[in-house]
Each structure stands twice: as C-alpha cells, then as structure tokens.
C-alpha cells in the first residue's frame, strides 16, 4: 500500500516538474504569473478608491463680508474640495455647474453676516452635479457638514460673548466600526486579493490542458503509465502552488505597503483560500475540457470571470442590486469568498461567523472540481 502511494507520488512529482519547467520556460506565461498581478495589485489598489477628493466648487458670494469669506474658506481645509471658478452672479454659478467646470456650487446670499449677527436663520444654496449619484450624494453630505460646522463655530463664539444665553442643542455622536477612518483601500484591497487569486488560478488552469492539446503532448501523456488522477494532480498542483505564492505575496503587500489591517486569523484565511481554489482550479479545468484552443479557453474563463467579479460585491453592495440579480449571486462562489476575506481582514470574523458563507463555497468547490475531473477522465478514456 505504502509502496503504491510512493510510486503514485513519484509519478505525480515527475509530471509536476515537467509542468513547472514548461510554465517557467514560456516567457508570456511568466509575465502573466509575475508581472500582471503586481501591476494589477498596485494600480487597482490606488485606482479603485471611493474616497471623495478634489470636488471642484464654485462660489457666488453675494454678501462679500468677512463671515461669508470665512464660510467659503472653510470648504478648503482638506483635500475634499478644491476651488473652482468663482461666479459674479447667479447665472454664472448655474453655468459653471451645467458646463462641467464645477461639481458643486455654493451660493451665499446677501445679508448672510447680518442675519448671523441678529441670530436669525440663515440659508445658503448648495447645488450638486448629480451625474454620479454616489459621489454626488456624498459631496452634498460633506458640504452640509462643512456648513453645519461653520454654524456651530459661530454659535460657540456668540456663547463666549453672551454666556447667559444657553441654547438647548442636540449633539449627535457618530461612530464607525471595522474601518473607523473610512479608508477605502482597507475595503478594496482585500477584494483585489480575491480577484487576483481567481484570475491567476482559473486562467492558468484553463490554458494548461488546451496548450497540451495544441502542441500535441496530451496524447503522449495518455499513452504513459500515468493514470488520469495523476495527470490531473500533476497539472493542477503547480498552479495551486503558484496561486498560493501569489496570494501570500499580495497579502504581504496589502498589509505592509497599503496598511490594511488583519484583525482575524491568517491561518483561517489560508484554509478558506484553499477551499476556494477547488472552485477556480475546477472551473479552469472544466473550461479547458470543453475548449479546443487557448483562445477558446481564455474567452470561456473570462466570460464567467466578468460575471463573477461584477456580482461579487467588489464594487457595489450586492444588497443594492435588483432582486433577480441578487438571487443569481448565490450561484457566484466569489461572492462568498469576498465576504469571508473582508470579514477576516476587517471584522476579525471567526469560523462560526464565516460558516454560512464557507459551507456553500465548499459545496460549490466539490461539485465544480468533481465535474471537471469526471469530464477530463472521460476525454482521457
């Protein structure tokens, strides 16, 4: 029994060595393995940000007082807002928004300072370019917050001059959990790790068997003493090891370069990644068995990757999607691994917390990998 097992491992080891040599001898494949993930990790981590910065704001200051200029300057205390073209009248203010010269406009009406001094209600006009609903809503919220802070500062100054007047204020206190500084990279970089391991493992596996078909070496493998199980193990294990090495490198960069916190267990994350590899490796192998050329295999894998990425929650919460798409996401394994990865990185989720996502992921892995192995064995037979 032990002798048969050692023989099985020895044959698979020889096939793995051949696969590694063939992979690392292909310069195009080396670029896919080593260069593309690094570029994707660096560029996407900076590009896929939801931070609100450089919102251009045009101001029409009809009051032209010290108080109105102080309100205007309060918008430029950080990188959220940058000055746009100031307007001389209401028409120019509206034109700056419609022409795209400004993302947000601020109108300070005449009598602003006088109303503040008299304690009368003061209103300022804020108009936002709503083309991008997400950033527009956030820009409007930030602008309203700046105005409220300025109003609070004016009120505090009045209280210092007239302490006997104690208004009754309701002060809201807000707290943010799991990403208290609301840094978008802490949310997006773990998602990029999931995308990287998916693309690398599925793409490489999808092209591996088809490449053997194209160069005619698959028939040579079939006439060797190797069994179909040994061929599958020899083909998939190298790519599984490469995917794990890529994930380890990307996780190191995420933690030490981008400062992404890892609140949970990295060992638990590693176990979940191995389970997820059953899906991606199985999917890649399945695509290679139904394709005759590398182009067909790549297009097949890419078709499913696009669906998986767009419905995984990497960009938008899946809860915001239409009901019929939301229910379709339950067939998407990336959705579950995305939830697991973000939970472990940011929330410190334990096994009990991720079990509702890990269980369907495991079932999908077994089904996909099993179907791929059965189909490959039929082709070999």
CSV table of C-alpha atoms in Angstrom, one decimal:
chain,number,residue,atom,x,y,z
A,1,UNK,CA,0.0,0.0,0.0
A,2,UNK,CA,2.7,2.4,1.0
A,3,UNK,CA,4.8,1.4,-2.0
A,4,UNK,CA,1.9,2.1,-4.3
A,5,UNK,CA,1.4,5.5,-2.7
A,6,UNK,CA,5.1,6.4,-3.0
A,7,UNK,CA,5.0,5.3,-6.7
A,8,UNK,CA,1.9,7.5,-7.2
A,9,UNK,CA,3.5,10.5,-5.6
A,10,UNK,CA,6.8,9.9,-7.5
A,11,UNK,CA,4.9,9.9,-10.9
A,12,UNK,CA,2.9,13.0,-10.0
A,13,UNK,CA,6.2,14.7,-8.9
A,14,UNK,CA,7.8,14.0,-12.3
A,15,UNK,CA,4.7,15.4,-14.0
A,16,UNK,CA,4.7,18.5,-11.8
A,17,UNK,CA,8.4,19.1,-12.5
A,18,UNK,CA,7.6,18.9,-16.2
A,19,UNK,CA,4.7,21.3,-15.8
A,20,UNK,CA,6.9,23.8,-13.8
A,21,UNK,CA,9.6,23.7,-16.4
A,22,UNK,CA,7.2,24.1,-19.3
A,23,UNK,CA,5.5,27.0,-17.5
A,24,UNK,CA,8.6,28.9,-16.5
A,25,UNK,CA,10.1,28.4,-19.9
A,26,UNK,CA,7.2,30.2,-21.5
A,27,UNK,CA,8.1,34.0,-21.3
A,28,UNK,CA,4.5,35.0,-22.0
A,29,UNK,CA,3.3,32.8,-19.1
A,30,UNK,CA,5.9,34.3,-16.8
A,31,UNK,CA,4.6,37.7,-17.5
A,32,UNK,CA,1.1,36.6,-16.7
A,33,UNK,CA,2.3,35.0,-13.4
A,34,UNK,CA,4.7,37.6,-12.1
A,35,UNK,CA,4.2,40.9,-13.8
A,36,UNK,CA,0.5,41.2,-14.4
A,37,UNK,CA,-0.5,40.5,-10.7
A,38,UNK,CA,2.0,43.1,-9.4
A,39,UNK,CA,0.7,45.7,-11.8
A,40,UNK,CA,-2.9,44.9,-11.0
A,41,UNK,CA,-2.3,45.0,-7.3
A,42,UNK,CA,-0.5,48.3,-7.3
A,43,UNK,CA,-2.7,50.1,-9.9
A,44,UNK,CA,-6.1,48.8,-8.9
A,45,UNK,CA,-5.4,49.4,-5.2
A,46,UNK,CA,-4.8,53.1,-5.9
A,47,UNK,CA,-7.4,53.4,-8.7
A,48,UNK,CA,-10.3,51.6,-7.1
A,49,UNK,CA,-10.8,54.1,-4.3
A,50,UNK,CA,-14.1,55.5,-3.1
A,51,UNK,CA,-12.6,58.4,-1.2
A,52,UNK,CA,-14.1,61.8,-2.1
A,53,UNK,CA,-11.3,64.1,-3.3
A,54,UNK,CA,-10.8,67.2,-5.5
A,55,UNK,CA,-14.5,68.1,-5.7
A,56,UNK,CA,-14.5,71.4,-7.6
A,57,UNK,CA,-16.6,74.1,-6.0
A,58,UNK,CA,-17.7,77.4,-7.5
A,59,UNK,CA,-18.9,80.1,-5.1
A,60,UNK,CA,-21.2,83.1,-5.6
A,61,UNK,CA,-20.6,85.3,-2.6
A,62,UNK,CA,-23.4,87.9,-2.8
A,63,UNK,CA,-22.7,89.1,0.8
A,64,UNK,CA,-19.0,89.8,0.4
A,65,UNK,CA,-18.3,90.1,4.2
A,66,UNK,CA,-15.7,88.6,6.5
A,67,UNK,CA,-18.1,86.0,7.7
A,68,UNK,CA,-19.1,84.9,4.1
A,69,UNK,CA,-15.4,84.6,3.1
A,70,UNK,CA,-14.7,82.5,6.2
A,71,UNK,CA,-17.6,80.2,5.3
A,72,UNK,CA,-16.1,79.9,1.8
A,73,UNK,CA,-12.6,79.2,3.1
A,74,UNK,CA,-13.9,76.5,5.5
A,75,UNK,CA,-14.5,74.3,2.5
A,76,UNK,CA,-10.8,74.2,1.6
A,77,UNK,CA,-9.3,72.9,4.8
A,78,UNK,CA,-8.6,69.4,3.4
A,79,UNK,CA,-8.5,67.6,0.0
A,80,UNK,CA,-12.2,67.0,-0.3
A,81,UNK,CA,-12.9,70.3,-2.1
A,82,UNK,CA,-10.8,72.4,-4.4
A,83,UNK,CA,-11.6,75.9,-5.6
A,84,UNK,CA,-13.3,76.3,-8.9
A,85,UNK,CA,-14.2,79.4,-10.9
A,86,UNK,CA,-15.9,81.9,-8.7
A,87,UNK,CA,-19.2,83.4,-10.2
A,88,UNK,CA,-20.1,87.0,-10.4
A,89,UNK,CA,-23.9,86.3,-10.4
A,90,UNK,CA,-26.4,83.5,-10.2
A,91,UNK,CA,-26.4,82.9,-13.9
A,92,UNK,CA,-22.6,82.3,-14.0
A,93,UNK,CA,-23.0,80.0,-11.0
A,94,UNK,CA,-25.6,77.9,-12.8
A,95,UNK,CA,-23.5,77.8,-15.9
A,96,UNK,CA,-20.4,76.6,-14.1
A,97,UNK,CA,-22.4,73.5,-13.0
A,98,UNK,CA,-24.0,72.8,-16.3
A,99,UNK,CA,-20.7,73.2,-18.3
A,100,UNK,CA,-18.9,70.8,-16.0
A,101,UNK,CA,-16.5,73.4,-14.7
A,102,UNK,CA,-17.7,72.7,-11.2
A,103,UNK,CA,-19.0,69.7,-9.4
A,104,UNK,CA,-20.7,71.6,-6.7
A,105,UNK,CA,-21.8,75.3,-6.3
A,106,UNK,CA,-22.3,77.4,-3.2
A,107,UNK,CA,-24.5,80.5,-3.1
A,108,UNK,CA,-24.0,82.8,-0.1
A,109,UNK,CA,-27.0,85.2,-0.1
A,110,UNK,CA,-26.8,88.9,0.6
A,111,UNK,CA,-27.4,89.6,4.3
A,112,UNK,CA,-25.7,86.4,5.5
A,113,UNK,CA,-23.5,88.2,8.0
A,114,UNK,CA,-26.3,90.5,9.3
A,115,UNK,CA,-28.6,87.5,9.8
A,116,UNK,CA,-25.9,85.7,11.7
A,117,UNK,CA,-25.3,88.7,14.0
A,118,UNK,CA,-29.0,89.1,14.6
A,119,UNK,CA,-29.4,85.4,15.4
A,120,UNK,CA,-31.9,84.9,12.5
A,121,UNK,CA,-32.0,81.7,10.5
A,122,UNK,CA,-29.5,81.8,7.6
A,123,UNK,CA,-29.8,79.7,4.5
A,124,UNK,CA,-27.1,79.1,1.8
A,125,UNK,CA,-27.7,77.4,-1.5
A,126,UNK,CA,-25.8,74.2,-2.5
A,127,UNK,CA,-26.2,72.6,-5.9
A,128,UNK,CA,-24.5,69.4,-6.9
A,129,UNK,CA,-23.9,67.7,-10.2
A,130,UNK,CA,-25.9,64.5,-9.8
A,131,UNK,CA,-24.5,62.6,-12.8
A,132,UNK,CA,-22.7,60.3,-10.5
A,133,UNK,CA,-25.3,59.6,-7.9
A,134,UNK,CA,-22.9,58.0,-5.4
A,135,UNK,CA,-20.3,60.8,-5.3
A,136,UNK,CA,-22.9,63.5,-5.6
A,137,UNK,CA,-24.8,62.3,-2.5
A,138,UNK,CA,-21.5,62.1,-0.6
A,139,UNK,CA,-20.4,65.6,-1.8
A,140,UNK,CA,-23.7,67.1,-0.7
A,141,UNK,CA,-23.3,65.4,2.7
A,142,UNK,CA,-19.8,66.7,3.1
A,143,UNK,CA,-20.8,70.2,2.1
A,144,UNK,CA,-23.7,70.3,4.5
A,145,UNK,CA,-21.4,69.1,7.2
A,146,UNK,CA,-19.0,72.0,6.5
A,147,UNK,CA,-21.9,74.5,6.7
A,148,UNK,CA,-23.1,72.9,10.0
A,149,UNK,CA,-19.6,73.1,11.5
A,150,UNK,CA,-19.3,76.7,10.5
A,151,UNK,CA,-22.7,77.5,12.0
A,152,UNK,CA,-21.6,75.7,15.2
A,153,UNK,CA,-18.4,77.7,15.3
A,154,UNK,CA,-20.4,81.0,15.0
A,155,UNK,CA,-22.7,79.8,17.8
A,156,UNK,CA,-19.8,79.0,20.1
A,157,UNK,CA,-18.4,82.5,19.6
A,158,UNK,CA,-21.7,84.0,20.5
A,159,UNK,CA,-21.9,81.9,23.6
A,160,UNK,CA,-18.5,83.1,24.7
A,161,UNK,CA,-19.7,86.7,24.3
A,162,UNK,CA,-23.1,86.0,26.0
A,163,UNK,CA,-22.7,83.0,28.3
A,164,UNK,CA,-26.0,83.7,30.0
A,165,UNK,CA,-27.8,82.6,26.8
A,166,UNK,CA,-27.6,78.8,26.9
A,167,UNK,CA,-29.4,77.3,23.9
A,168,UNK,CA,-30.5,73.7,24.1
A,169,UNK,CA,-28.7,71.8,21.4
A,170,UNK,CA,-28.9,68.1,20.4
A,171,UNK,CA,-25.4,66.9,19.6
A,172,UNK,CA,-25.3,63.7,17.5
A,173,UNK,CA,-22.3,61.5,18.2
A,174,UNK,CA,-21.5,59.0,15.4
A,175,UNK,CA,-19.0,56.2,15.4
A,176,UNK,CA,-17.8,53.9,12.6
A,177,UNK,CA,-16.9,50.3,13.2
A,178,UNK,CA,-14.4,47.9,11.4
A,179,UNK,CA,-13.0,50.8,9.3
A,180,UNK,CA,-13.2,53.8,11.6
A,181,UNK,CA,-11.2,56.1,9.4
A,182,UNK,CA,-13.3,55.1,6.4
A,183,UNK,CA,-10.2,54.4,4.3
A,184,UNK,CA,-11.4,52.9,1.1
A,185,UNK,CA,-8.2,51.0,0.5
A,186,UNK,CA,-8.9,48.9,3.6
A,187,UNK,CA,-12.2,47.9,1.9
A,188,UNK,CA,-11.0,47.5,-1.6
A,189,UNK,CA,-7.5,45.9,-1.3
A,190,UNK,CA,-8.8,42.6,0.2
A,191,UNK,CA,-11.3,42.4,-2.7
A,192,UNK,CA,-8.4,42.8,-5.1
A,193,UNK,CA,-6.7,39.8,-3.4
A,194,UNK,CA,-9.8,37.7,-4.2
A,195,UNK,CA,-9.8,38.9,-7.8
A,196,UNK,CA,-6.1,38.1,-8.2
A,197,UNK,CA,-6.2,34.6,-6.9
A,198,UNK,CA,-9.3,33.9,-9.1
A,199,UNK,CA,-7.8,35.2,-12.3
A,200,UNK,CA,-4.4,33.6,-11.8
A,201,UNK,CA,-5.7,30.1,-10.9
A,202,UNK,CA,-8.6,29.9,-13.3
A,203,UNK,CA,-6.7,31.4,-16.3
A,204,UNK,CA,-3.5,29.3,-15.9
A,205,UNK,CA,-5.5,26.1,-15.4
A,206,UNK,CA,-7.9,26.9,-18.3
A,207,UNK,CA,-5.0,27.2,-20.7
A,208,UNK,CA,-2.8,24.3,-19.4
A,209,UNK,CA,-4.7,21.3,-20.8
A,210,UNK,CA,-5.6,23.1,-24.0
A,211,UNK,CA,-1.9,24.0,-24.6
A,212,UNK,CA,-1.1,20.3,-24.3
A,213,UNK,CA,-3.7,19.6,-27.0
A,214,UNK,CA,-2.4,22.3,-29.3
A,215,UNK,CA,1.2,21.2,-29.2
A,216,UNK,CA,0.2,17.5,-29.3
A,217,UNK,CA,1.7,16.4,-26.0
A,218,UNK,CA,-1.6,15.4,-24.4
A,219,UNK,CA,-1.7,12.3,-26.5
A,220,UNK,CA,1.8,11.5,-25.3
A,221,UNK,CA,0.8,11.8,-21.7
A,222,UNK,CA,-2.2,9.5,-22.3
A,223,UNK,CA,0.0,6.6,-23.5
A,224,UNK,CA,2.3,6.9,-20.5
A,225,UNK,CA,1.7,4.7,-17.4
A,226,UNK,CA,0.2,7.8,-15.6
A,227,UNK,CA,-3.4,7.5,-14.6
A,228,UNK,CA,-5.9,10.2,-15.2
A,229,UNK,CA,-5.8,11.1,-11.5
A,230,UNK,CA,-2.0,11.5,-11.6
A,231,UNK,CA,-2.3,13.7,-14.7
A,232,UNK,CA,-4.9,15.9,-13.1
A,233,UNK,CA,-2.8,16.2,-9.9
A,234,UNK,CA,0.3,16.9,-11.9
A,235,UNK,CA,-1.4,19.6,-14.0
A,236,UNK,CA,-3.3,21.3,-11.1
A,237,UNK,CA,-0.9,21.2,-8.1
A,238,UNK,CA,1.7,23.5,-9.7
A,239,UNK,CA,-0.9,26.2,-10.5
A,240,UNK,CA,-2.4,25.8,-7.0
A,241,UNK,CA,1.1,26.4,-5.5
A,242,UNK,CA,1.7,29.4,-7.8
A,243,UNK,CA,-1.7,30.8,-6.8
A,244,UNK,CA,-0.9,30.4,-3.1
A,245,UNK,CA,2.5,32.0,-3.6
A,246,UNK,CA,0.8,35.0,-5.4
A,247,UNK,CA,-1.7,35.3,-2.7
A,248,UNK,CA,1.0,35.3,0.0
A,249,UNK,CA,2.9,38.0,-1.8
A,250,UNK,CA,-0.2,40.1,-2.4
A,251,UNK,CA,-1.3,39.8,1.2
A,252,UNK,CA,2.2,40.9,2.4
A,253,UNK,CA,2.0,43.9,0.1
A,254,UNK,CA,-1.6,44.7,1.3
A,255,UNK,CA,-0.5,44.6,4.9
A,256,UNK,CA,2.9,46.3,4.8
A,257,UNK,CA,2.5,48.7,1.8
A,258,UNK,CA,-1.2,49.6,2.0
A,259,UNK,CA,-1.5,49.2,5.7
A,260,UNK,CA,-4.6,47.0,5.5
A,261,UNK,CA,-5.3,45.6,9.0
A,262,UNK,CA,-5.7,41.9,9.5
A,263,UNK,CA,-7.9,41.6,12.6
A,264,UNK,CA,-8.7,37.9,12.1
A,265,UNK,CA,-6.7,34.8,11.6
A,266,UNK,CA,-4.4,34.4,8.6
A,267,UNK,CA,-4.5,30.6,9.0
A,268,UNK,CA,-8.3,30.7,8.7
A,269,UNK,CA,-8.0,32.8,5.6
A,270,UNK,CA,-5.4,30.3,4.2
A,271,UNK,CA,-7.8,27.4,4.7
A,272,UNK,CA,-10.7,29.3,3.1
A,273,UNK,CA,-8.4,30.2,0.2
A,274,UNK,CA,-7.5,26.5,-0.4
A,275,UNK,CA,-11.3,25.7,-0.4
A,276,UNK,CA,-11.9,28.5,-2.9
A,277,UNK,CA,-9.1,27.1,-5.1
A,278,UNK,CA,-11.2,24.0,-5.6
A,279,UNK,CA,-13.7,26.2,-7.4
A,280,UNK,CA,-11.3,28.2,-9.5
A,281,UNK,CA,-9.0,25.3,-10.4
A,282,UNK,CA,-12.0,23.1,-11.1
A,283,UNK,CA,-13.6,25.8,-13.2
A,284,UNK,CA,-10.4,26.3,-15.2
A,285,UNK,CA,-10.0,22.6,-15.8
A,286,UNK,CA,-13.7,22.3,-16.8
A,287,UNK,CA,-13.2,25.2,-19.3
A,288,UNK,CA,-10.1,23.5,-20.8
A,289,UNK,CA,-12.0,20.3,-21.4
A,290,UNK,CA,-14.7,22.0,-23.5
A,291,UNK,CA,-12.3,24.1,-25.5
A,292,UNK,CA,-10.1,23.2,-28.4
A,293,UNK,CA,-7.8,26.2,-28.4
A,294,UNK,CA,-6.2,28.5,-25.8
A,295,UNK,CA,-8.3,31.4,-27.1
A,296,UNK,CA,-11.5,29.5,-26.6
A,297,UNK,CA,-10.4,28.5,-23.1
A,298,UNK,CA,-9.4,32.1,-22.2
A,299,UNK,CA,-12.7,33.5,-23.6
A,300,UNK,CA,-14.7,30.9,-21.7
A,301,UNK,CA,-12.9,31.6,-18.4
A,302,UNK,CA,-13.1,35.4,-19.0
A,303,UNK,CA,-16.9,35.3,-19.6
A,304,UNK,CA,-17.5,33.7,-16.2
A,305,UNK,CA,-14.9,35.8,-14.5
A,306,UNK,CA,-16.7,39.0,-15.6
A,307,UNK,CA,-20.0,37.8,-14.2
A,308,UNK,CA,-18.3,36.6,-11.0
A,309,UNK,CA,-16.4,39.9,-10.4
A,310,UNK,CA,-19.4,42.2,-11.2
A,311,UNK,CA,-21.8,40.3,-8.9
A,312,UNK,CA,-19.4,39.6,-6.1
A,313,UNK,CA,-19.8,42.9,-4.3
A,314,UNK,CA,-16.3,44.1,-5.1
A,315,UNK,CA,-17.6,47.5,-6.4
A,316,UNK,CA,-21.1,47.8,-5.1
A,317,UNK,CA,-23.1,46.1,-2.3
A,318,UNK,CA,-25.0,43.1,-3.7
A,319,UNK,CA,-27.9,44.2,-1.5
A,320,UNK,CA,-28.4,47.2,-3.8
A,321,UNK,CA,-28.8,45.0,-6.9
A,322,UNK,CA,-32.2,44.2,-8.4
A,323,UNK,CA,-33.8,41.2,-6.8
A,324,UNK,CA,-33.3,38.8,-9.7
A,325,UNK,CA,-29.6,39.6,-9.8
A,326,UNK,CA,-29.3,39.4,-6.1
A,327,UNK,CA,-30.6,35.8,-6.1
A,328,UNK,CA,-28.3,35.0,-9.0
A,329,UNK,CA,-25.3,36.0,-6.8
A,330,UNK,CA,-25.9,32.9,-4.7
A,331,UNK,CA,-24.5,30.9,-7.6
A,332,UNK,CA,-21.3,33.0,-7.6
A,333,UNK,CA,-18.6,31.5,-5.4
A,334,UNK,CA,-16.6,34.7,-5.5
A,335,UNK,CA,-19.4,36.4,-3.6
A,336,UNK,CA,-18.9,34.1,-0.6
A,337,UNK,CA,-15.1,34.3,-0.7
A,338,UNK,CA,-15.3,38.0,-0.9
A,339,UNK,CA,-17.5,38.1,2.2
A,340,UNK,CA,-15.1,35.7,4.0
A,341,UNK,CA,-12.0,37.7,3.1
A,342,UNK,CA,-13.4,41.1,4.1
A,343,UNK,CA,-14.8,39.6,7.3
A,344,UNK,CA,-11.5,38.1,8.4
A,345,UNK,CA,-9.4,41.2,7.4
A,346,UNK,CA,-11.6,43.9,8.8
A,347,UNK,CA,-14.0,42.4,11.3
A,348,UNK,CA,-11.9,39.6,12.7
A,349,UNK,CA,-14.5,37.0,11.8
A,350,UNK,CA,-14.1,33.6,13.3
A,351,UNK,CA,-15.0,30.2,11.9
A,352,UNK,CA,-18.5,30.4,13.3
A,353,UNK,CA,-19.1,33.8,11.7
A,354,UNK,CA,-18.0,32.7,8.2
A,355,UNK,CA,-19.6,29.3,8.3
A,356,UNK,CA,-22.8,30.4,6.4
A,357,UNK,CA,-20.5,31.5,3.5
A,358,UNK,CA,-17.9,28.8,3.8
A,359,UNK,CA,-20.4,25.9,3.6
A,360,UNK,CA,-21.9,26.8,0.2
A,361,UNK,CA,-18.3,27.7,-1.0
A,362,UNK,CA,-17.2,24.2,-0.1
A,363,UNK,CA,-20.2,22.6,-1.8
A,364,UNK,CA,-19.5,24.5,-5.0
A,365,UNK,CA,-15.8,23.6,-4.8
A,366,UNK,CA,-16.6,19.9,-4.5
A,367,UNK,CA,-19.2,20.0,-7.3
A,368,UNK,CA,-17.1,22.0,-9.7
A,369,UNK,CA,-13.9,20.1,-9.1
A,370,UNK,CA,-15.7,16.8,-9.3
A,371,UNK,CA,-17.4,17.7,-12.6
A,372,UNK,CA,-14.1,18.8,-14.1
A,373,UNK,CA,-12.3,15.6,-13.0
A,374,UNK,CA,-15.1,13.4,-14.4
A,375,UNK,CA,-15.2,15.2,-17.7
A,376,UNK,CA,-11.4,15.1,-18.0
A,377,UNK,CA,-11.3,11.4,-17.2
A,378,UNK,CA,-13.9,10.8,-20.0
A,379,UNK,CA,-11.8,12.7,-22.5
A,380,UNK,CA,-8.7,10.8,-21.4
A,381,UNK,CA,-10.5,7.4,-21.7
